[in-house]
Amino acid sequence: MPSQRSTTMNSKSKRNVCRLFLNSYSASLFVSTAKHNLMIRRDRKSAACFAGWFWLACISVAMSQERQWELSLRSQTETSLGSKRFHQIEEPAVWRSERTALIICDMWDTHPCVNAVRRVHELAPAIDRLAKSLRKANGTIIHAPSSCVAFYKDSLARKRTKAIPISDQTPDDISNWCDSIDENELVDYPIDQSDGGVDDDPVEHEQWLATLIASGRDPGQPWKRQTPMIQIDESCDYISDDGKEIWNLLRTKQIENVLLVGVHTNMCVLGRPFGLRQLIKQGFNAVLVRDLTDTMYNPASWPFVNHHSGTDLIVNHIERHVCATVESDQFVDGQAFRFASDHRPHIAILISEPEYETNRTLTEFSQLFLNQDFRVNLIYGPEPADEASQLDGIPGIQGVQDADVLLISVRRKPLPPKQLQAIKDFVASGKPVIGIRTASHAFSLRNAEPPEGLVSWGDFDSAVFGGNYTNHYKQEGYTITAVDSQHARFVDLPEEKATDFSSIGTLYRTSPLRSGTIPLLNGELIGEPAEPVAWTYMRQDGGRSFYTSLGHPADFKLLPFQQLLINAIRWSVDLPKISSQKVYELRQQHSAGVGRQR
C-alpha cells in the first residue's frame, strides 16, 4: 500500500494532470478557431502545422508546472539543557521543486576500501532514481565527485557550471573544509574514525589494493570519475567539486533547499566545501537524505558497533548539531533504501519514568549491548520538571510504528488518544513487547482518572505481559533464584539459589500470573512467599512478551541482569542467546574506548 506521503504526491500528480487537461482543452478551442479561419483561406496544411505546434507548446507549458513536496523533516532537540538525551522531532515542510537542488557527493567509481565500493554499487541505483525524480520536477542536480572533475572537462554539464560567473559576494571561506559548526559537535562526536574507517577483511583488503595497482590506479586515491551507475543528464545537470562554483550556482538559480546524498557521511558529506556544515553556515536549508548515504566506520573501533549502527550514530549527530534529515521515499515512490547487509531488527525503547533513572540506565545499556545487532530508537518522555509538556505525551512516539520490537519503561503515564492507540496498534500487530520494572503500570493511574485529553490503559499489565502487579514490599533488597523449569532461561544461573545475584530494590507483588506465562526467575524475601521477577508470555494476539520487575539503577550494573535483559530482547526476535562471558567482554571493550573525529 502507498504511504501517506506517496498519496500526497499522487494527489499533486492528479492536479498536474488536471492542469494539463484544462490547458489542453483551452488550446483545443483556440486551435479549432484557428483551423476554421485558416480553412476559410483553404490553407489546410498550415492549419495542421499550426495545430500541432500549439498542442506541443501547451503540453510543454502544462508539464513544466512547478511542483511542491510536502515533507516531514526529522531533527533532534535535547529533552532539557545538558541532559545529552534527545527528543526526535518530525516537522512538516513544503519545498518548491524549482528552489531545490540535489548534491551527489563523492560517489566515485572505486575506493581503497572494497566494502565501501560494494556499498556504493548498491547505493548508486537508488540515488539515480532520486535524481531522475527531482530532475523531472525541474529540480537542480549537481554531481560532485571530488578531485575527478577534470574527467568531465568536455562535458556540457561541466561547461554549464563554469559558465556561471563568480560573484563578488562569494564568502571568503566557502572553499574550505568545515570540521564542526560549534564546540558541542566535536565534544559529542559519536564514533572513532581515526583509523580511516576501513572495515575490510585484512586479507581481502590487501588483495583489493593489489588489484587497484595492477589496473594502474593509485591505491590511496584510485577514483577517476563518478560511478557510471548514476546518470548525468547533459541537457540540464551540473558538475563541480568547487565550493565557490557550487555557491554561485545555488545563488544564481535562487536555490533555497539542498539535499545531500552520497558518501561518506562522517567525512565528505559533512565536511566538504559543499557539504552540510558549509551549506548551513551560508544560510541554505540543507538536509541529509539519511537512507542514501554511508559511513566510513570500522566496527573494530570505538564504540564497537555494527557498521550500519555507526552510520545511525552519525545521522543522530547530524540531526542534533547540524541539520534535519529526510528519507528518499518522500520524493520517490516505494520504500526507503536499506543495504542488503543491514539485517538489524529495529528496537524502539520507550522511556518515561523519573523514579528509576531508566532514561540514563537504558541509554547506557543500549550503547553497550544493542547497537551491535539492533537499530535502536530511544524515545524519551518529557523531563519531570517540564509540566507544560506532560499533556503532550511522549514526543517522537510515532517511531514505534516501524519497530520490530518495543521495550517499555514507563510509569503511570496516560497518553493522548492517538499516542496510546499507536501502542495498542503495535501490540495488536503481534510484534514482541519487552517490559521492565514500572512497565507493569505504564499507562494507568492509581485510583484516579486521567486528566482531560488523556486516556489510560488499565489492563495493560495482564493483557500484554500476563502479569498481576498490585504493589511492592516495603523491605529493600531480595535474592534472585532460578525457577526449576525445562524451558530455556536467559541468564547463566544454576537451578539452586544463586546467592551472588540479588537486587537492592523493592520486590514487586506480581503473583498469581496469568495462564500462558513461563516464570524464569523468582525474588525471595525472608518470611514472604516468592514472587516472580522475570517471565515470558505468549499473548492472545500471538505476540511474544517478556517482563521483569527488575530495573533498579543498581540492577543495571549487575552482569546477570544485563545478560537477562539482552537475551530477552534477542529471544523476542529470534537472535541467539549470548553468554555471560560475552556480556562481560562487551562491557570491558566499550569502557576502553573514546571517540575522536579525525
Coordinates of C-alpha atoms in Angstrom, one line a residue:
M1 CA 0.0 0.0 0.0
P2 CA 1.3 3.5 -0.7
S3 CA 2.3 5.6 2.2
Q4 CA 0.6 8.8 3.2
R5 CA 3.4 10.8 1.7
S6 CA 3.1 8.9 -1.6
T7 CA -0.7 9.6 -1.6
T8 CA 0.1 13.3 -1.2
M9 CA 2.4 13.3 -4.1
N10 CA -0.1 11.3 -6.2
S11 CA -2.7 14.0 -5.4
K12 CA -0.3 16.6 -6.8
S13 CA 0.2 14.5 -9.9
K14 CA -3.5 14.4 -10.4
R15 CA -3.7 18.2 -10.1
N16 CA -0.9 18.5 -12.7
V17 CA -2.9 16.2 -15.0
C18 CA -6.0 18.4 -14.4
R19 CA -3.9 21.5 -15.3
L20 CA -2.7 19.7 -18.4
F21 CA -6.3 18.8 -19.4
L22 CA -7.6 22.3 -18.8
N23 CA -4.7 23.9 -20.7
S24 CA -5.1 21.4 -23.5
Y25 CA -8.9 22.0 -23.6
S26 CA -8.3 25.7 -23.9
A27 CA -5.8 25.1 -26.5
S28 CA -8.2 22.9 -28.5
L29 CA -10.7 25.7 -28.5
F30 CA -8.1 28.1 -29.8
V31 CA -6.8 25.6 -32.4
S32 CA -10.4 24.9 -33.6
T33 CA -10.9 28.6 -34.2
A34 CA -7.5 28.9 -35.9
K35 CA -8.2 25.9 -38.1
H36 CA -11.6 27.4 -39.1
N37 CA -10.1 30.7 -40.1
L38 CA -7.3 29.0 -42.0
M39 CA -9.6 26.6 -43.6
I40 CA -11.6 29.6 -45.0
R41 CA -8.4 30.5 -46.7
R42 CA -8.1 26.9 -47.8
D43 CA -4.7 26.5 -46.1
R44 CA -5.3 23.1 -44.6
K45 CA -1.6 22.3 -44.4
S46 CA -0.8 25.4 -42.5
A47 CA -3.7 24.8 -40.2
A48 CA -2.5 21.3 -39.3
C49 CA 1.1 22.5 -38.7
F50 CA -0.1 25.3 -36.5
A51 CA -2.4 23.0 -34.5
G52 CA 0.4 20.5 -34.0
W53 CA 2.8 23.3 -32.9
F54 CA 0.3 24.8 -30.5
W55 CA -0.6 21.5 -28.9
L56 CA 3.0 20.7 -28.2
A57 CA 3.6 24.2 -26.7
C58 CA 0.6 23.9 -24.4
I59 CA 1.6 20.4 -23.3
S60 CA 5.1 21.6 -22.6
V61 CA 3.9 24.5 -20.5
A62 CA 1.5 22.3 -18.6
M63 CA 4.1 19.6 -17.9
S64 CA 6.7 22.2 -16.7
Q65 CA 4.4 23.4 -13.9
E66 CA 6.4 23.9 -10.7
R67 CA 5.8 21.1 -8.2
Q68 CA 5.8 21.1 -4.4
W69 CA 6.7 18.4 -1.9
E70 CA 5.1 18.1 1.4
L71 CA 7.9 16.7 3.6
S72 CA 8.5 15.5 7.1
L73 CA 11.9 16.7 8.3
R74 CA 13.5 15.0 11.3
S75 CA 15.7 16.7 13.8
Q76 CA 16.6 16.1 17.5
T77 CA 16.4 18.5 20.4
E78 CA 17.6 18.0 24.0
T79 CA 15.0 16.9 26.5
S80 CA 16.5 19.5 28.8
L81 CA 19.6 21.7 28.6
G82 CA 22.7 19.5 29.2
S83 CA 20.8 16.2 29.5
K84 CA 22.5 14.6 26.5
R85 CA 19.2 12.9 25.8
F86 CA 17.2 13.9 22.7
H87 CA 13.6 14.1 21.5
Q88 CA 13.2 13.0 17.9
I89 CA 11.0 15.7 16.2
E90 CA 9.2 15.4 12.9
E91 CA 8.3 18.8 11.4
P92 CA 6.3 19.5 8.2
A93 CA 7.9 21.5 5.4
V94 CA 6.8 22.5 1.9
W95 CA 9.5 22.7 -0.8
R96 CA 9.2 24.2 -4.2
S97 CA 10.9 22.0 -6.8
E98 CA 12.5 24.9 -8.7
R99 CA 14.1 26.1 -5.5
T100 CA 15.5 22.7 -4.6
A101 CA 18.9 21.2 -5.6
L102 CA 20.4 17.7 -5.1
I103 CA 24.1 17.4 -4.5
I104 CA 25.6 13.9 -5.1
C105 CA 28.8 13.8 -3.0
D106 CA 31.8 11.6 -3.9
M107 CA 30.0 8.7 -5.5
W108 CA 33.3 7.6 -7.0
D109 CA 33.9 4.7 -9.4
T110 CA 36.2 3.0 -6.9
H111 CA 37.8 3.3 -3.5
P112 CA 40.6 1.8 -1.4
C113 CA 38.0 0.1 0.8
V114 CA 36.4 -2.8 -1.1
N115 CA 33.4 -2.9 1.2
A116 CA 32.9 0.8 0.6
V117 CA 32.9 0.1 -3.2
R118 CA 30.3 -2.6 -2.7
R119 CA 28.0 -0.3 -0.7
V120 CA 28.4 2.4 -3.4
H121 CA 27.4 0.0 -6.1
E122 CA 24.3 -0.9 -4.0
L123 CA 23.5 2.7 -3.2
A124 CA 24.0 4.2 -6.7
P125 CA 20.8 3.0 -8.4
A126 CA 18.7 4.4 -5.5
I127 CA 20.5 7.8 -5.8
D128 CA 19.9 7.7 -9.6
R129 CA 16.2 7.2 -9.1
L130 CA 16.0 10.1 -6.7
A131 CA 18.0 12.3 -9.2
K132 CA 15.6 11.3 -12.0
S133 CA 12.6 12.2 -9.8
L134 CA 13.9 15.6 -8.9
R135 CA 15.1 16.3 -12.5
K136 CA 11.6 15.5 -13.8
A137 CA 10.2 18.1 -11.3
N138 CA 12.6 20.8 -12.5
G139 CA 14.9 20.4 -9.5
T140 CA 18.6 21.1 -9.9
I141 CA 21.1 18.1 -10.0
I142 CA 24.7 18.8 -9.0
H143 CA 27.3 15.9 -9.4
A144 CA 30.2 16.5 -7.1
P145 CA 32.8 13.7 -7.5
S146 CA 35.7 15.5 -5.7
S147 CA 39.1 15.5 -7.5
C148 CA 37.6 13.9 -10.5
V149 CA 36.1 17.0 -12.3
A150 CA 38.9 17.1 -14.9
F151 CA 37.5 13.8 -16.3
Y152 CA 34.4 15.9 -17.4
K153 CA 36.2 18.8 -19.0
D154 CA 34.4 18.3 -22.3
S155 CA 31.0 17.6 -20.7
L156 CA 28.2 20.0 -21.3
A157 CA 27.2 19.7 -17.7
R158 CA 30.7 20.8 -16.7
K159 CA 30.7 23.7 -19.2
R160 CA 27.3 24.8 -18.0
T161 CA 28.7 25.1 -14.5
K162 CA 31.8 27.0 -15.5
A163 CA 29.7 29.5 -17.5
I164 CA 28.1 30.8 -14.2
P165 CA 30.0 33.9 -13.2
I166 CA 31.7 34.1 -9.8
S167 CA 30.0 36.7 -7.6
D168 CA 32.0 39.4 -5.7
Q169 CA 29.9 38.4 -2.7
T170 CA 31.2 34.8 -2.5
P171 CA 32.0 34.0 1.1
D172 CA 35.8 34.0 1.9
D173 CA 35.8 30.5 3.5
I174 CA 33.5 28.8 1.0
S175 CA 36.4 26.8 -0.5
N176 CA 37.5 25.4 2.9
W177 CA 36.6 22.2 4.7
C178 CA 34.4 22.6 7.8
D179 CA 35.2 20.2 10.6
S180 CA 32.5 21.4 13.0
I181 CA 29.8 24.1 13.5
D182 CA 30.4 24.5 17.2
E183 CA 32.3 23.0 20.1
N184 CA 29.4 20.8 21.2
E185 CA 29.6 19.0 17.9
L186 CA 33.2 18.0 18.5
V187 CA 32.6 17.0 22.1
D188 CA 29.6 14.8 21.2
Y189 CA 31.2 13.1 18.2
P190 CA 29.9 9.5 18.4
I191 CA 32.5 7.3 16.6
D192 CA 36.3 6.9 16.3
Q193 CA 37.2 7.2 12.7
S194 CA 40.9 7.9 13.2
D195 CA 41.8 4.6 11.5
G196 CA 40.2 5.8 8.3
G197 CA 37.1 3.7 8.8
V198 CA 38.2 0.8 6.5
D199 CA 36.1 -2.3 7.5
D200 CA 37.5 -4.8 5.1
D201 CA 38.8 -8.2 6.0
P202 CA 42.6 -7.7 6.2
V203 CA 43.4 -10.4 3.6
E204 CA 40.7 -9.2 1.2
H205 CA 41.8 -5.6 1.6
E206 CA 45.4 -6.4 0.6
Q207 CA 44.1 -8.3 -2.4
W208 CA 41.9 -5.4 -3.4
L209 CA 44.8 -2.9 -3.2
A210 CA 46.9 -5.2 -5.4
T211 CA 44.1 -5.2 -7.9
L212 CA 44.0 -1.4 -8.0
I213 CA 47.7 -1.2 -8.5
A214 CA 47.6 -3.8 -11.3
S215 CA 44.9 -1.7 -13.1
G216 CA 47.2 1.4 -12.9
R217 CA 45.4 3.2 -10.2
D218 CA 46.8 4.9 -7.1
P219 CA 45.7 2.6 -4.2
G220 CA 45.4 5.6 -1.9
Q221 CA 43.1 7.6 -4.2
P222 CA 42.1 5.3 -7.0
W223 CA 38.9 7.2 -8.1
K224 CA 38.9 8.8 -11.6
R225 CA 35.2 9.7 -12.1
Q226 CA 31.7 9.4 -10.6
T227 CA 30.3 5.9 -10.9
P228 CA 28.6 5.5 -14.3
M229 CA 25.7 3.9 -12.4
I230 CA 24.4 7.5 -11.8
Q231 CA 23.3 9.2 -15.0
I232 CA 24.5 12.7 -15.8
D233 CA 21.9 14.5 -17.9
E234 CA 24.0 16.7 -20.2
S235 CA 21.0 18.8 -21.1
C236 CA 20.4 20.2 -17.5
D237 CA 22.7 18.8 -14.8
Y238 CA 25.8 20.5 -13.3
I239 CA 29.3 19.1 -12.4
S240 CA 31.5 20.7 -9.8
D241 CA 33.5 19.9 -6.6
D242 CA 34.4 23.6 -6.0
G243 CA 32.8 25.4 -3.1
K244 CA 32.8 28.8 -4.9
E245 CA 31.3 27.3 -8.1
I246 CA 28.5 25.5 -6.2
W247 CA 27.7 28.5 -4.0
N248 CA 27.4 30.7 -7.1
L249 CA 25.3 28.1 -8.9
L250 CA 22.9 27.8 -6.0
R251 CA 22.6 31.6 -5.6
T252 CA 22.2 32.2 -9.4
K253 CA 19.4 29.7 -9.6
Q254 CA 17.8 31.1 -6.4
I255 CA 18.1 27.7 -4.7
E256 CA 16.8 27.6 -1.1
N257 CA 16.7 23.9 -0.3
V258 CA 19.6 21.5 -0.8
L259 CA 19.5 17.7 -0.4
L260 CA 22.8 15.9 0.2
V261 CA 23.3 12.2 -0.8
G262 CA 26.4 10.1 -1.2
V263 CA 29.5 9.2 0.8
H264 CA 30.9 9.3 3.3
T265 CA 28.5 10.8 5.8
N266 CA 31.1 11.3 8.6
M267 CA 33.7 12.8 6.3
C268 CA 32.9 14.3 2.9
V269 CA 29.2 14.7 3.2
L270 CA 29.6 16.7 6.4
G271 CA 32.9 18.5 5.8
R272 CA 33.4 19.3 2.1
P273 CA 33.2 23.0 1.0
F274 CA 29.8 22.0 -0.5
G275 CA 29.0 19.7 2.5
L276 CA 26.3 20.0 5.1
R277 CA 28.1 22.2 7.6
Q278 CA 29.2 24.8 5.0
L279 CA 25.8 25.0 3.4
I280 CA 24.1 25.5 6.8
K281 CA 26.7 28.2 7.7
Q282 CA 25.9 30.0 4.4
G283 CA 22.2 30.1 5.1
F284 CA 20.9 27.3 2.9
N285 CA 18.2 24.9 4.1
A286 CA 20.5 21.9 3.7
V287 CA 19.1 18.4 4.6
L288 CA 20.7 15.0 4.6
V289 CA 18.8 12.2 2.8
R290 CA 19.6 9.7 5.6
D291 CA 18.9 6.5 3.8
L292 CA 21.1 7.4 0.7
T293 CA 24.4 7.7 2.4
D294 CA 27.1 5.5 4.0
T295 CA 29.8 6.0 6.7
M296 CA 33.5 5.2 6.7
Y297 CA 33.4 3.3 10.1
N298 CA 35.2 0.2 11.2
P299 CA 33.3 -1.8 13.9
A300 CA 36.7 -2.7 15.4
S301 CA 36.9 0.9 16.6
W302 CA 35.0 2.6 19.4
P303 CA 32.1 2.3 20.1
F304 CA 32.5 -1.2 18.6
V305 CA 29.1 -1.4 17.0
N306 CA 27.7 -2.7 13.7
H307 CA 28.8 -0.7 10.6
H308 CA 25.3 0.4 9.9
S309 CA 24.8 1.4 13.5
G310 CA 27.9 3.6 13.1
T311 CA 26.0 5.4 10.3
D312 CA 22.9 5.7 12.5
L313 CA 25.1 7.3 15.2
I314 CA 26.4 9.9 12.7
V315 CA 22.8 10.6 11.5
N316 CA 21.8 11.2 15.1
H317 CA 24.7 13.5 15.5
I318 CA 23.7 15.5 12.4
E319 CA 20.1 15.8 13.5
R320 CA 21.3 17.1 16.9
H321 CA 24.1 19.5 15.8
V322 CA 24.0 20.2 12.1
C323 CA 20.7 19.9 10.2
A324 CA 17.5 17.9 9.7
T325 CA 17.3 14.7 7.7
V326 CA 14.7 13.2 5.4
E327 CA 14.2 9.8 3.7
S328 CA 14.1 9.3 -0.1
D329 CA 10.6 7.8 -0.1
Q330 CA 9.2 11.2 0.4
F331 CA 10.4 12.0 -3.2
V332 CA 10.3 8.6 -4.9
D333 CA 7.5 6.1 -4.7
G334 CA 8.3 3.0 -2.7
Q335 CA 10.2 2.3 0.5
A336 CA 13.3 4.0 1.8
F337 CA 16.6 2.4 0.8
R338 CA 18.3 -0.1 3.0
F339 CA 21.5 -2.0 2.5
A340 CA 21.1 -5.7 1.9
S341 CA 23.7 -6.4 4.6
D342 CA 21.7 -4.5 7.1
H343 CA 19.8 -7.3 8.9
R344 CA 19.4 -5.5 12.2
P345 CA 16.0 -5.7 13.9
H346 CA 14.6 -2.2 14.8
I347 CA 14.0 -1.8 18.5
A348 CA 12.1 1.2 19.9
I349 CA 12.8 1.9 23.5
L350 CA 10.1 4.0 25.2
I351 CA 11.2 5.7 28.4
S352 CA 9.1 7.9 30.6
E353 CA 9.6 7.3 34.3
P354 CA 11.6 9.5 36.8
E355 CA 11.8 7.1 39.7
Y356 CA 14.4 4.6 38.5
E357 CA 16.5 6.7 36.1
T358 CA 16.0 4.5 33.1
N359 CA 16.4 7.5 30.9
R360 CA 20.1 7.1 31.9
T361 CA 20.5 3.3 32.5
L362 CA 18.6 2.2 29.4
T363 CA 20.5 4.7 27.3
E364 CA 23.8 3.3 28.5
F365 CA 22.6 -0.3 28.2
S366 CA 21.7 0.3 24.5
Q367 CA 25.1 1.8 23.8
L368 CA 26.8 -1.2 25.4
F369 CA 24.8 -4.1 24.2
L370 CA 22.2 -3.3 21.5
N371 CA 23.9 -1.2 18.8
Q372 CA 25.9 -4.3 17.7
D373 CA 22.9 -6.1 16.4
F374 CA 19.9 -3.7 16.6
R375 CA 18.8 -0.5 15.0
V376 CA 18.0 1.5 18.1
N377 CA 15.5 4.3 18.6
L378 CA 15.4 5.8 22.0
I379 CA 12.1 7.7 22.6
Y380 CA 12.1 9.8 25.8
G381 CA 9.1 11.4 27.6
P382 CA 9.3 15.0 28.8
E383 CA 11.5 15.8 31.7
P384 CA 9.7 15.6 35.1
A385 CA 10.1 19.4 35.6
D386 CA 8.6 20.2 32.3
E387 CA 5.0 20.2 33.5
A388 CA 3.7 22.1 30.4
S389 CA 4.7 19.2 28.2
Q390 CA 3.2 16.4 30.2
L391 CA -0.2 16.8 28.5
D392 CA 1.6 16.4 25.1
G393 CA 2.5 12.8 25.9
I394 CA 5.8 11.4 24.6
P395 CA 7.5 13.3 21.7
G396 CA 8.5 11.0 18.8
I397 CA 6.3 8.2 19.8
Q398 CA 5.4 7.7 16.2
G399 CA 8.8 5.9 16.0
V400 CA 7.2 2.7 17.4
Q401 CA 5.3 2.2 14.1
D402 CA 8.2 0.9 12.2
A403 CA 9.8 -1.0 15.0
D404 CA 10.2 -4.8 15.2
V405 CA 10.3 -4.9 19.0
L406 CA 9.2 -2.4 21.6
L407 CA 10.9 -2.1 25.0
I408 CA 8.8 -0.1 27.6
S409 CA 10.0 1.7 30.7
V410 CA 7.1 4.0 31.5
R411 CA 5.4 4.7 34.8
R412 CA 1.7 5.8 35.3
K413 CA 1.6 7.9 32.2
P414 CA -1.8 8.2 30.4
L415 CA -1.3 9.5 26.9
P416 CA -3.2 11.5 24.2
P417 CA -5.6 9.1 22.5
K418 CA -3.6 9.0 19.2
Q419 CA -0.4 8.1 21.0
L420 CA -1.9 5.4 23.1
Q421 CA -3.5 4.0 20.0
A422 CA -0.1 3.7 18.4
I423 CA 1.0 1.4 21.3
K424 CA -2.2 -0.6 21.0
D425 CA -1.8 -1.0 17.3
F426 CA 1.8 -2.2 17.8
V427 CA 0.7 -4.8 20.3
A428 CA -2.2 -5.9 18.1
S429 CA 0.1 -6.4 15.2
G430 CA 1.6 -9.4 17.1
K431 CA 5.1 -7.9 17.4
P432 CA 7.2 -8.6 20.6
V433 CA 7.0 -6.3 23.7
I434 CA 9.6 -6.2 26.5
G435 CA 8.8 -4.5 29.8
I436 CA 11.0 -3.6 32.8
R437 CA 10.0 -2.5 36.3
T438 CA 7.3 0.1 36.1
A439 CA 6.1 -1.1 32.7
S440 CA 3.5 -3.2 34.6
H441 CA 1.7 0.1 35.4
A442 CA 2.9 2.1 32.4
F443 CA -0.3 3.8 31.2
S444 CA -2.6 3.8 34.2
L445 CA -3.0 5.9 37.3
R446 CA -3.6 4.6 40.8
N447 CA -7.3 5.1 41.8
A448 CA -7.6 8.2 39.6
E449 CA -9.0 9.2 36.2
P450 CA -6.6 10.7 33.6
P451 CA -6.6 14.4 33.0
E452 CA -8.8 15.8 30.3
G453 CA -7.4 15.0 26.9
L454 CA -5.5 11.9 28.0
V455 CA -6.5 8.2 28.2
S456 CA -5.2 5.3 30.2
W457 CA -4.9 1.5 29.6
G458 CA -5.8 -0.2 32.9
D459 CA -5.3 -3.8 32.0
F460 CA -2.1 -3.3 30.1
D461 CA -0.1 -5.5 32.6
S462 CA -2.4 -8.5 32.3
A463 CA -3.2 -8.2 28.6
V464 CA 0.4 -7.6 27.4
F465 CA 2.6 -9.3 30.0
G466 CA 0.3 -11.7 31.7
G467 CA 1.2 -10.0 35.0
N468 CA -0.7 -9.1 38.1
Y469 CA 1.1 -6.1 39.7
T470 CA -0.6 -4.9 42.9
N471 CA 2.2 -3.1 44.8
H472 CA 5.6 -3.8 46.3
Y473 CA 7.0 -4.9 49.6
K474 CA 8.4 -2.1 51.8
Q475 CA 11.6 -4.0 52.6
E476 CA 14.5 -3.3 50.3
G477 CA 16.8 -6.0 49.0
Y478 CA 16.0 -9.5 47.9
T479 CA 17.6 -12.6 46.4
I480 CA 17.1 -13.8 42.9
T481 CA 16.7 -17.5 42.3
A482 CA 16.3 -19.6 39.1
V483 CA 12.9 -21.3 38.6
D484 CA 13.1 -25.0 38.1
S485 CA 11.9 -25.3 34.6
Q486 CA 12.6 -27.3 31.4
H487 CA 12.3 -24.1 29.4
A488 CA 15.5 -22.3 28.4
R489 CA 16.5 -19.4 30.6
F490 CA 18.2 -16.2 29.5
V491 CA 20.8 -15.9 32.3
D492 CA 23.5 -18.2 33.5
L493 CA 22.2 -19.3 36.9
P494 CA 22.2 -22.7 38.5
E495 CA 19.0 -24.5 39.4
E496 CA 19.5 -23.8 43.1
K497 CA 19.5 -20.4 44.8
A498 CA 22.1 -18.0 43.4
T499 CA 23.3 -16.1 46.3
D500 CA 25.6 -13.9 44.2
F501 CA 22.6 -12.4 42.4
S502 CA 20.5 -10.0 44.4
S503 CA 18.7 -6.7 44.0
I504 CA 18.8 -3.8 46.5
G505 CA 15.4 -2.5 45.2
T506 CA 12.0 -3.4 46.4
L507 CA 10.3 -6.7 45.4
Y508 CA 7.1 -6.3 43.3
R509 CA 4.0 -8.3 44.2
T510 CA 3.2 -9.9 40.9
S511 CA 1.5 -13.2 41.6
P512 CA -0.5 -15.0 40.5
L513 CA 0.5 -14.7 36.9
R514 CA -1.9 -15.4 34.0
S515 CA -2.1 -18.8 32.3
G516 CA 0.4 -18.8 29.4
T517 CA 3.3 -17.3 31.3
I518 CA 6.6 -19.1 31.9
P519 CA 8.3 -17.9 35.0
L520 CA 12.1 -17.7 34.7
L521 CA 13.3 -16.1 37.9
N522 CA 11.9 -15.6 41.4
G523 CA 12.6 -12.9 44.0
E524 CA 12.7 -14.1 47.7
L525 CA 12.4 -12.2 51.0
I526 CA 12.7 -14.0 54.3
G527 CA 9.3 -14.8 55.7
E528 CA 7.4 -13.9 52.5
P529 CA 6.3 -16.1 49.6
A530 CA 8.4 -16.0 46.5
E531 CA 7.3 -13.6 43.7
P532 CA 8.0 -14.0 40.0
V533 CA 10.5 -11.3 38.9
A534 CA 11.0 -12.4 35.2
W535 CA 8.8 -14.4 32.8
T536 CA 7.7 -14.8 29.2
Y537 CA 4.2 -14.7 27.9
M538 CA 2.6 -15.7 24.6
R539 CA -0.2 -13.1 24.1
Q540 CA -3.6 -13.8 22.7
D541 CA -2.6 -11.9 19.5
G542 CA 0.2 -14.4 19.1
G543 CA 3.0 -12.0 20.0
R544 CA 5.8 -12.7 22.4
S545 CA 6.2 -10.7 25.6
F546 CA 8.9 -10.6 28.3
Y547 CA 8.6 -8.8 31.6
T548 CA 10.9 -8.3 34.6
S549 CA 10.3 -6.3 37.7
L550 CA 14.0 -5.8 38.0
G551 CA 15.3 -2.4 36.8
H552 CA 16.5 -0.5 39.8
P553 CA 19.6 1.6 38.8
A554 CA 21.9 -0.8 40.7
D555 CA 20.4 -3.8 38.8
F556 CA 21.9 -2.4 35.6
K557 CA 25.4 -2.8 37.0
L558 CA 24.9 -6.5 37.6
L559 CA 26.1 -8.8 34.8
P560 CA 23.3 -11.4 35.3
F561 CA 20.7 -8.6 34.9
Q562 CA 22.4 -7.3 31.8
Q563 CA 22.5 -10.8 30.3
L564 CA 18.9 -11.4 31.3
L565 CA 17.6 -8.3 29.5
I566 CA 19.8 -8.5 26.4
N567 CA 18.9 -12.2 25.9
A568 CA 15.2 -11.5 26.4
I569 CA 15.4 -8.9 23.7
R570 CA 17.3 -11.2 21.4
W571 CA 14.8 -14.1 22.1
S572 CA 11.9 -11.8 21.1
V573 CA 13.3 -11.5 17.5
D574 CA 14.9 -15.0 17.3
L575 CA 18.5 -14.0 17.7
P576 CA 20.8 -16.5 19.5
K577 CA 21.5 -16.1 23.2
I578 CA 24.8 -14.7 24.3
S579 CA 26.8 -15.9 27.3
S580 CA 27.7 -14.0 30.4
Q581 CA 31.3 -14.1 29.3
K582 CA 30.4 -12.3 26.1
V583 CA 28.4 -9.7 28.1
Y584 CA 31.5 -9.2 30.2
E585 CA 33.7 -8.8 27.2
L586 CA 31.4 -6.2 25.6
R587 CA 31.4 -4.2 28.9
Q588 CA 35.2 -4.2 29.0
Q589 CA 35.6 -3.4 25.3
H590 CA 33.3 -0.4 25.4
S591 CA 34.7 1.1 28.5
A592 CA 38.2 1.1 27.0
G593 CA 37.4 3.4 24.0
V594 CA 36.8 7.1 23.4
G595 CA 35.5 8.9 20.3
R596 CA 37.6 11.1 18.1
Q597 CA 36.6 12.9 14.9
R598 CA 39.5 12.9 12.5

